Amino acid sequence: MNFSSKTLLSILILAYCAWNSRELVTAWRKAPYEHLSVLILLTWCLPLCFMWMFPSSEDPSYNTILLALALTCTLLGGIGSLNTLNYIGLALALASFTSYLNPWTPIWVVGSLSWMPAFSWLGSHTFPGFVFFIRILTAFITAFPLLIIYKRRDQS
Amino acid sequence: MIDISSRTLWIFLAIAVIFGAIWQLYPIPNASERMDKLPLQGPEFVGRDVPLTDFESSFFKDVGVVKRVYRIDGQNYFLTILDGTKNRHAVHDPYYCFRGGGWEIVKDTEFPLKNGEARLVEITQGPRKKTALYWFSDGKEHFTSTWKYWLETTLRRLTLGKSGPEPVLVVLQPLDQTTEVDWKKILESLNPVLKV
C-alpha cells in the first residue's frame, strides 16, 4: 500500500471514531460540568498540533496497533452504548498520529481521560468545586512534556 | 515493533462500520410495559401527567419518560421515571445532575426498600432546600449504584437485550421545599411505583 492509501485509512478510522464520539459535542453544549471542556481537549491535543504544524521530514508512520485498539474500543462503545469507550477510541485514534513514540506517550494517552465527561462525573463526587481546574491541569501536565520532547527532537 | 497490515485494518474498519450499524439498529425491548402499568389513581393517591418542557423534550429525546405529580396525604410529589433503552446517555447519575445544576448535597443516606435500597438526599441551593428519593429498578431489584446501572445496561446492549430487563431511574421528591417527609408512608401509599 502506498503512502496516501495509509493516510486515507488513518483518517477514515479517525473519522469513524470521531463520528461515534459526537455525543461529546452535545455534552459540551448542554452539561453544566462540560462547559469549556473543549479547551481541555485542545490542551491535550497540543503535541498533535505541533506535529501537524511542523511535520517531520520522514514519512509519517501511523501506529497501527493504536489504530486497531481505537477501532476495537469504538466498536464496543457503539454496540454497548458506552460513550467513554467511544472517547477512549477517539483518543487512541488521535494518538496513532504521533509517529514518534517515547516513554511519555502512554502517560499522555492516559491523560486523555481529562477531557472525557467520565472524569467530571468522578470529579462531581470527589472534588466538586475544582472539576474544571483539575481536568485542565491534568491535560496540561500530560501534554506539555510531550510537546517539549517533540520540540527538542525537531530542533536536533 | 508489531505492525498490523493496512489490509487487515481496512477489513476491520469495514466490519466495524457494518457490524456496528446493524447491532445498534437492532431493536431491543424497552421498559414501557412496566412504566405503562403505573396507575394514575389508587386508594391513597391521585396523579396527573405533566407535559415535558421544550428543553426536556430535546434533552430526553428517545428516552421513555414518566413525569407526574401525585397527591398523597394532602401533599404533592413529583415523580420522574426515565427509561434509557434508546438513549442511555440521557439517564445520568442524580448526584451529577444535582451538582451540575448548582445544588449542594448536604445529606445522603441509604433508604432500605423491600427489594433493595434507594438513596435519600437533601440538597440546598442558597436558601432553597429540597429532598429527593431515587433508585434504579429493573423490575425485580432496586439499587443505587451508577456503576451497576452502567454495567447492566451495557451488558444488555452487548447481548441485544438477552441479559435482562432495562433498569430505569426513579426519582421522587415533594413539590414543596420541605425535607420533612415520611418516605416509608409515602411509598406504602404509592406502592405501585416500586413495581416499575
XYZ file of C-alpha atoms in Angstrom:
352
model
C 0.000 0.000 0.000
C 1.367 3.451 -0.823
C 1.634 6.417 1.499
C -1.609 8.158 0.533
C -3.649 4.994 0.996
C -2.256 4.581 4.500
C -3.059 8.213 5.252
C -6.596 7.747 3.945
C -7.050 4.664 6.129
C -5.863 6.521 9.248
C -8.122 9.477 8.516
C -11.131 7.221 7.909
C -10.548 5.398 11.204
C -10.211 8.743 12.957
C -13.421 9.921 11.299
C -15.226 6.726 12.389
C -14.066 7.232 15.970
C -14.944 10.932 15.876
C -18.419 10.221 14.497
C -19.079 7.746 17.308
C -17.895 10.368 19.798
C -20.293 13.070 18.586
C -22.116 12.986 21.952
C -19.110 14.883 23.262
C -20.286 17.979 21.404
C -23.776 17.582 22.905
C -22.213 17.301 26.356
C -20.177 20.489 25.783
C -23.342 22.350 24.854
C -25.737 21.015 27.461
C -23.980 19.567 30.516
C -23.049 22.174 33.147
C -19.846 20.353 34.049
C -18.781 20.246 30.382
C -18.898 23.940 29.586
C -15.446 24.980 28.264
C -14.354 21.317 28.149
C -13.362 21.838 24.526
C -10.416 23.815 25.977
C -9.334 20.690 27.838
C -9.390 18.650 24.638
C -7.427 21.334 22.794
C -4.868 21.451 25.608
C -4.417 17.698 25.402
C -4.005 17.974 21.618
C -1.072 20.411 21.877
C 1.557 17.777 20.901
C -0.558 16.773 17.895
C -0.938 20.396 16.831
C 2.831 20.805 16.995
C 3.382 17.709 14.877
C 0.884 18.861 12.274
C 2.293 22.396 12.158
C 5.913 21.181 11.962
C 5.801 17.787 10.266
C 8.889 15.624 10.328
C 10.830 15.205 7.105
C 10.450 11.439 7.454
C 7.366 9.720 6.079
C 4.698 9.593 8.796
C 4.129 6.120 10.083
C 0.856 5.744 11.812
C 0.772 3.448 14.770
C -1.297 0.538 13.511
C -1.646 -1.043 16.962
C -3.227 2.151 18.288
C -5.489 2.313 15.248
C -6.635 -1.277 15.839
C -7.234 -0.552 19.534
C -9.114 2.596 18.574
C -11.387 0.595 16.278
C -11.949 -2.065 18.937
C -12.864 0.435 21.657
C -15.146 2.399 19.363
C -16.893 -0.720 18.072
C -17.509 -1.965 21.624
C -18.529 1.524 22.739
C -21.020 1.761 19.911
C -22.693 -1.589 20.391
C -22.579 -1.312 24.182
C -23.748 2.311 24.076
C -20.900 3.331 26.358
C -19.632 6.772 25.405
C -16.479 6.536 27.495
C -15.280 3.643 25.333
C -16.017 5.718 22.234
C -13.987 8.603 23.635
C -11.103 6.263 24.507
C -11.253 5.063 20.911
C -11.065 8.659 19.695
C -8.090 9.360 21.964
C -6.275 6.261 20.660
C -7.039 7.231 17.062
C -5.613 10.707 17.658
C -2.605 9.227 19.450
C -1.915 6.951 16.469
C -0.877 10.059 14.520
C 2.087 10.601 16.830
C 4.653 8.834 14.724
C 7.432 9.366 17.275
C 6.715 7.164 20.272
C 8.597 7.686 23.503
C 8.154 6.681 27.175
C 5.940 9.724 27.835
C 3.428 8.852 25.107
C 1.432 6.338 27.238
C 1.160 8.925 30.016
C -0.153 11.440 27.516
C -2.680 8.916 26.229
C -3.908 8.236 29.783
C -4.160 11.992 30.217
C -6.881 11.964 27.550
C -9.273 10.907 30.336
C -9.162 14.559 31.424
C -11.390 15.683 28.527
C -13.896 12.878 28.897
C -17.179 13.539 30.755
C -16.499 10.452 32.904
C -13.723 12.451 34.560
C -16.098 15.234 35.507
C -18.568 12.636 36.779
C -15.822 11.304 39.024
C -14.927 14.870 39.974
C -18.526 15.677 40.890
C -18.218 13.037 43.622
C -14.649 13.617 44.782
C -13.674 17.251 44.078
C -16.910 19.010 43.055
C -15.637 22.563 43.359
C -12.468 22.030 41.329
C -13.560 19.862 38.431
C -12.520 22.137 35.567
C -9.250 23.141 37.218
C -8.169 19.542 37.922
C -9.150 18.446 34.415
C -7.281 21.159 32.564
C -4.285 20.741 34.854
C -4.233 17.006 34.085
C -4.427 17.670 30.355
C -1.634 20.218 30.586
C 0.815 18.206 32.706
C 0.411 15.156 30.475
C 0.582 17.030 27.148
C 3.197 19.705 27.813
C 6.164 17.366 28.433
C 5.387 15.554 25.168
C 5.267 18.872 23.375
C 8.729 19.707 24.757
C 10.038 16.294 23.685
C 8.775 16.860 20.146
C 10.201 20.381 20.049
C 13.631 19.157 21.141
C 13.555 16.321 18.619
C 12.583 18.744 15.915
C 15.469 21.027 16.810
C 18.030 18.196 16.939
C 7.630 -3.251 16.751
C 4.446 -5.169 15.989
C 2.710 -3.809 12.935
C -0.752 -4.634 11.635
C -1.095 -4.597 7.881
C -3.172 -1.920 6.209
C -5.249 -4.631 4.548
C -6.203 -6.017 7.954
C -7.143 -2.560 9.187
C -9.269 -1.889 6.104
C -11.158 -5.117 6.701
C -11.522 -4.324 10.425
C -12.843 -0.847 9.611
C -15.418 -2.249 7.201
C -16.544 -4.858 9.746
C -16.753 -2.235 12.495
C -18.871 0.115 10.399
C -21.267 -2.536 9.089
C -21.487 -4.694 12.188
C -21.713 -1.697 14.493
C -24.552 -0.160 12.486
C -26.553 -3.396 12.350
C -26.067 -4.022 16.072
C -27.137 -0.525 17.069
C -30.198 -0.595 14.800
C -31.435 -3.899 16.267
C -34.466 -3.046 18.431
C -34.195 -4.250 21.996
C -37.224 -4.349 24.296
C -37.700 -1.277 26.456
C -39.289 -0.794 29.873
C -42.511 0.785 28.592
C -44.618 -2.207 29.640
C -43.565 -1.764 33.275
C -43.916 2.012 33.135
C -47.363 1.901 31.493
C -48.649 -0.261 34.351
C -48.094 2.549 36.861
C -51.628 3.787 37.614
C -52.631 7.413 37.830
C -55.066 6.734 40.641
C -55.191 4.421 43.589
C -56.782 4.093 47.032
C -54.320 6.535 48.581
C -53.116 8.638 45.698
C -54.246 10.552 42.663
C -51.911 11.690 39.923
C -51.694 13.582 36.673
C -49.217 13.555 33.843
C -47.159 16.696 33.377
C -46.081 17.572 29.827
C -42.384 17.880 29.100
C -40.953 21.354 28.576
C -39.243 22.140 25.268
C -35.849 21.688 26.928
C -36.883 18.340 28.413
C -38.289 17.131 25.099
C -34.957 17.898 23.487
C -32.807 16.581 26.343
C -34.836 13.394 26.726
C -35.086 12.664 23.035
C -35.772 8.922 22.523
C -35.964 8.430 26.301
C -39.102 6.864 27.778
C -40.286 9.403 30.373
C -42.938 9.336 33.058
C -43.333 12.815 34.529
C -46.176 13.036 37.011
C -47.427 14.814 40.076
C -49.068 12.594 42.679
C -51.169 13.884 45.522
C -50.589 11.738 48.603
C -51.901 12.554 52.047
C -52.546 16.195 51.144
C -49.078 16.764 49.668
C -47.905 16.885 46.065
C -44.990 14.710 44.975
C -43.118 14.886 41.725
C -42.300 11.534 40.135
C -39.864 11.094 37.261
C -39.073 7.736 35.675
C -36.534 7.516 32.882
C -36.094 4.576 30.508
C -32.879 4.955 28.541
C -33.289 1.930 26.249
C -32.957 4.070 23.121
C -30.850 6.830 24.629
C -28.981 5.665 27.683
C -26.754 8.753 27.722
C -29.612 10.992 28.842
C -30.007 8.987 32.066
C -27.447 10.399 34.463
C -26.300 9.753 37.974
C -28.646 12.039 40.005
C -25.621 13.247 42.003
C -24.083 14.569 38.787
C -27.318 16.309 37.831
C -27.856 17.857 41.252
C -24.288 19.159 41.483
C -24.248 20.210 37.850
C -27.412 22.182 38.474
C -25.700 24.089 41.283
C -27.223 22.137 44.176
C -25.105 21.081 47.111
C -25.743 17.687 48.627
C -25.847 18.186 52.383
C -27.186 14.791 53.384
C -27.030 11.448 51.652
C -28.299 8.264 53.271
C -29.316 4.801 52.268
C -33.051 4.103 52.398
C -33.966 0.427 52.553
C -36.617 -0.901 50.203
C -38.211 -4.356 50.168
C -36.236 -5.403 47.082
C -33.062 -3.421 47.659
C -32.331 0.170 48.509
C -32.903 3.771 47.493
C -30.863 6.891 48.119
C -32.287 9.725 50.206
C -30.640 13.070 49.612
C -31.083 16.562 50.964
C -29.896 19.298 48.647
C -29.552 23.044 49.060
C -29.057 25.951 46.699
C -28.706 29.175 48.612
C -31.800 29.475 50.810
C -33.612 26.718 48.891
C -33.774 23.275 50.413
C -35.126 20.074 48.899
C -35.163 16.371 49.452
C -35.369 13.561 46.949
C -35.517 9.798 46.939
C -34.106 7.929 43.974
C -33.251 4.438 42.858
C -32.653 2.328 39.759
C -35.057 -0.525 39.168
C -35.047 -3.446 36.738
C -38.497 -4.526 37.865
C -37.128 -7.007 40.388
C -34.288 -5.305 42.186
C -33.827 -1.737 43.434
C -30.304 -0.348 43.613
C -28.493 2.980 43.684
C -25.094 2.165 42.221
C -24.461 4.041 38.963
C -21.721 1.532 38.134
C -24.257 -1.278 38.355
C -26.646 0.672 36.146
C -23.941 1.209 33.506
C -22.804 -2.399 33.699
C -26.326 -3.849 33.370
C -27.323 -1.543 30.546
C -24.051 -2.067 28.645
C -24.338 -5.836 29.017
C -27.915 -5.615 27.841
C -26.873 -3.847 24.658
C -23.974 -6.222 24.032
C -26.385 -9.167 24.329
C -29.216 -7.480 22.371
C -31.424 -7.418 25.441
C -30.939 -11.065 26.428
C -29.139 -10.303 29.705
C -32.270 -8.971 31.420
C -34.778 -6.111 31.625
C -33.762 -2.482 31.219
C -33.157 -0.691 34.528
C -34.987 2.616 34.860
C -34.216 5.603 37.078
C -36.957 6.598 39.518
C -36.831 9.961 41.301
C -39.464 11.030 43.819
C -39.478 14.429 45.514
C -42.013 16.662 47.276
C -43.102 19.697 45.273
C -42.779 21.908 48.344
C -39.444 22.978 49.709
C -39.565 20.579 52.594
C -37.232 17.975 53.914
C -39.698 16.577 56.443
C -41.163 13.643 54.578
C -42.338 10.288 55.937
C -40.954 8.339 52.987
C -41.964 4.965 54.367
C -45.588 6.077 54.476
C -45.361 7.719 51.029
C -44.018 4.547 49.436
C -46.677 2.455 51.182
C -49.343 4.729 49.704
C -47.699 4.864 46.266
C -46.788 1.187 46.340
C -47.163 0.555 42.559
C -44.081 2.724 41.881
C -41.960 0.012 43.497
C -43.108 -2.461 40.850
C -41.835 -0.462 37.887
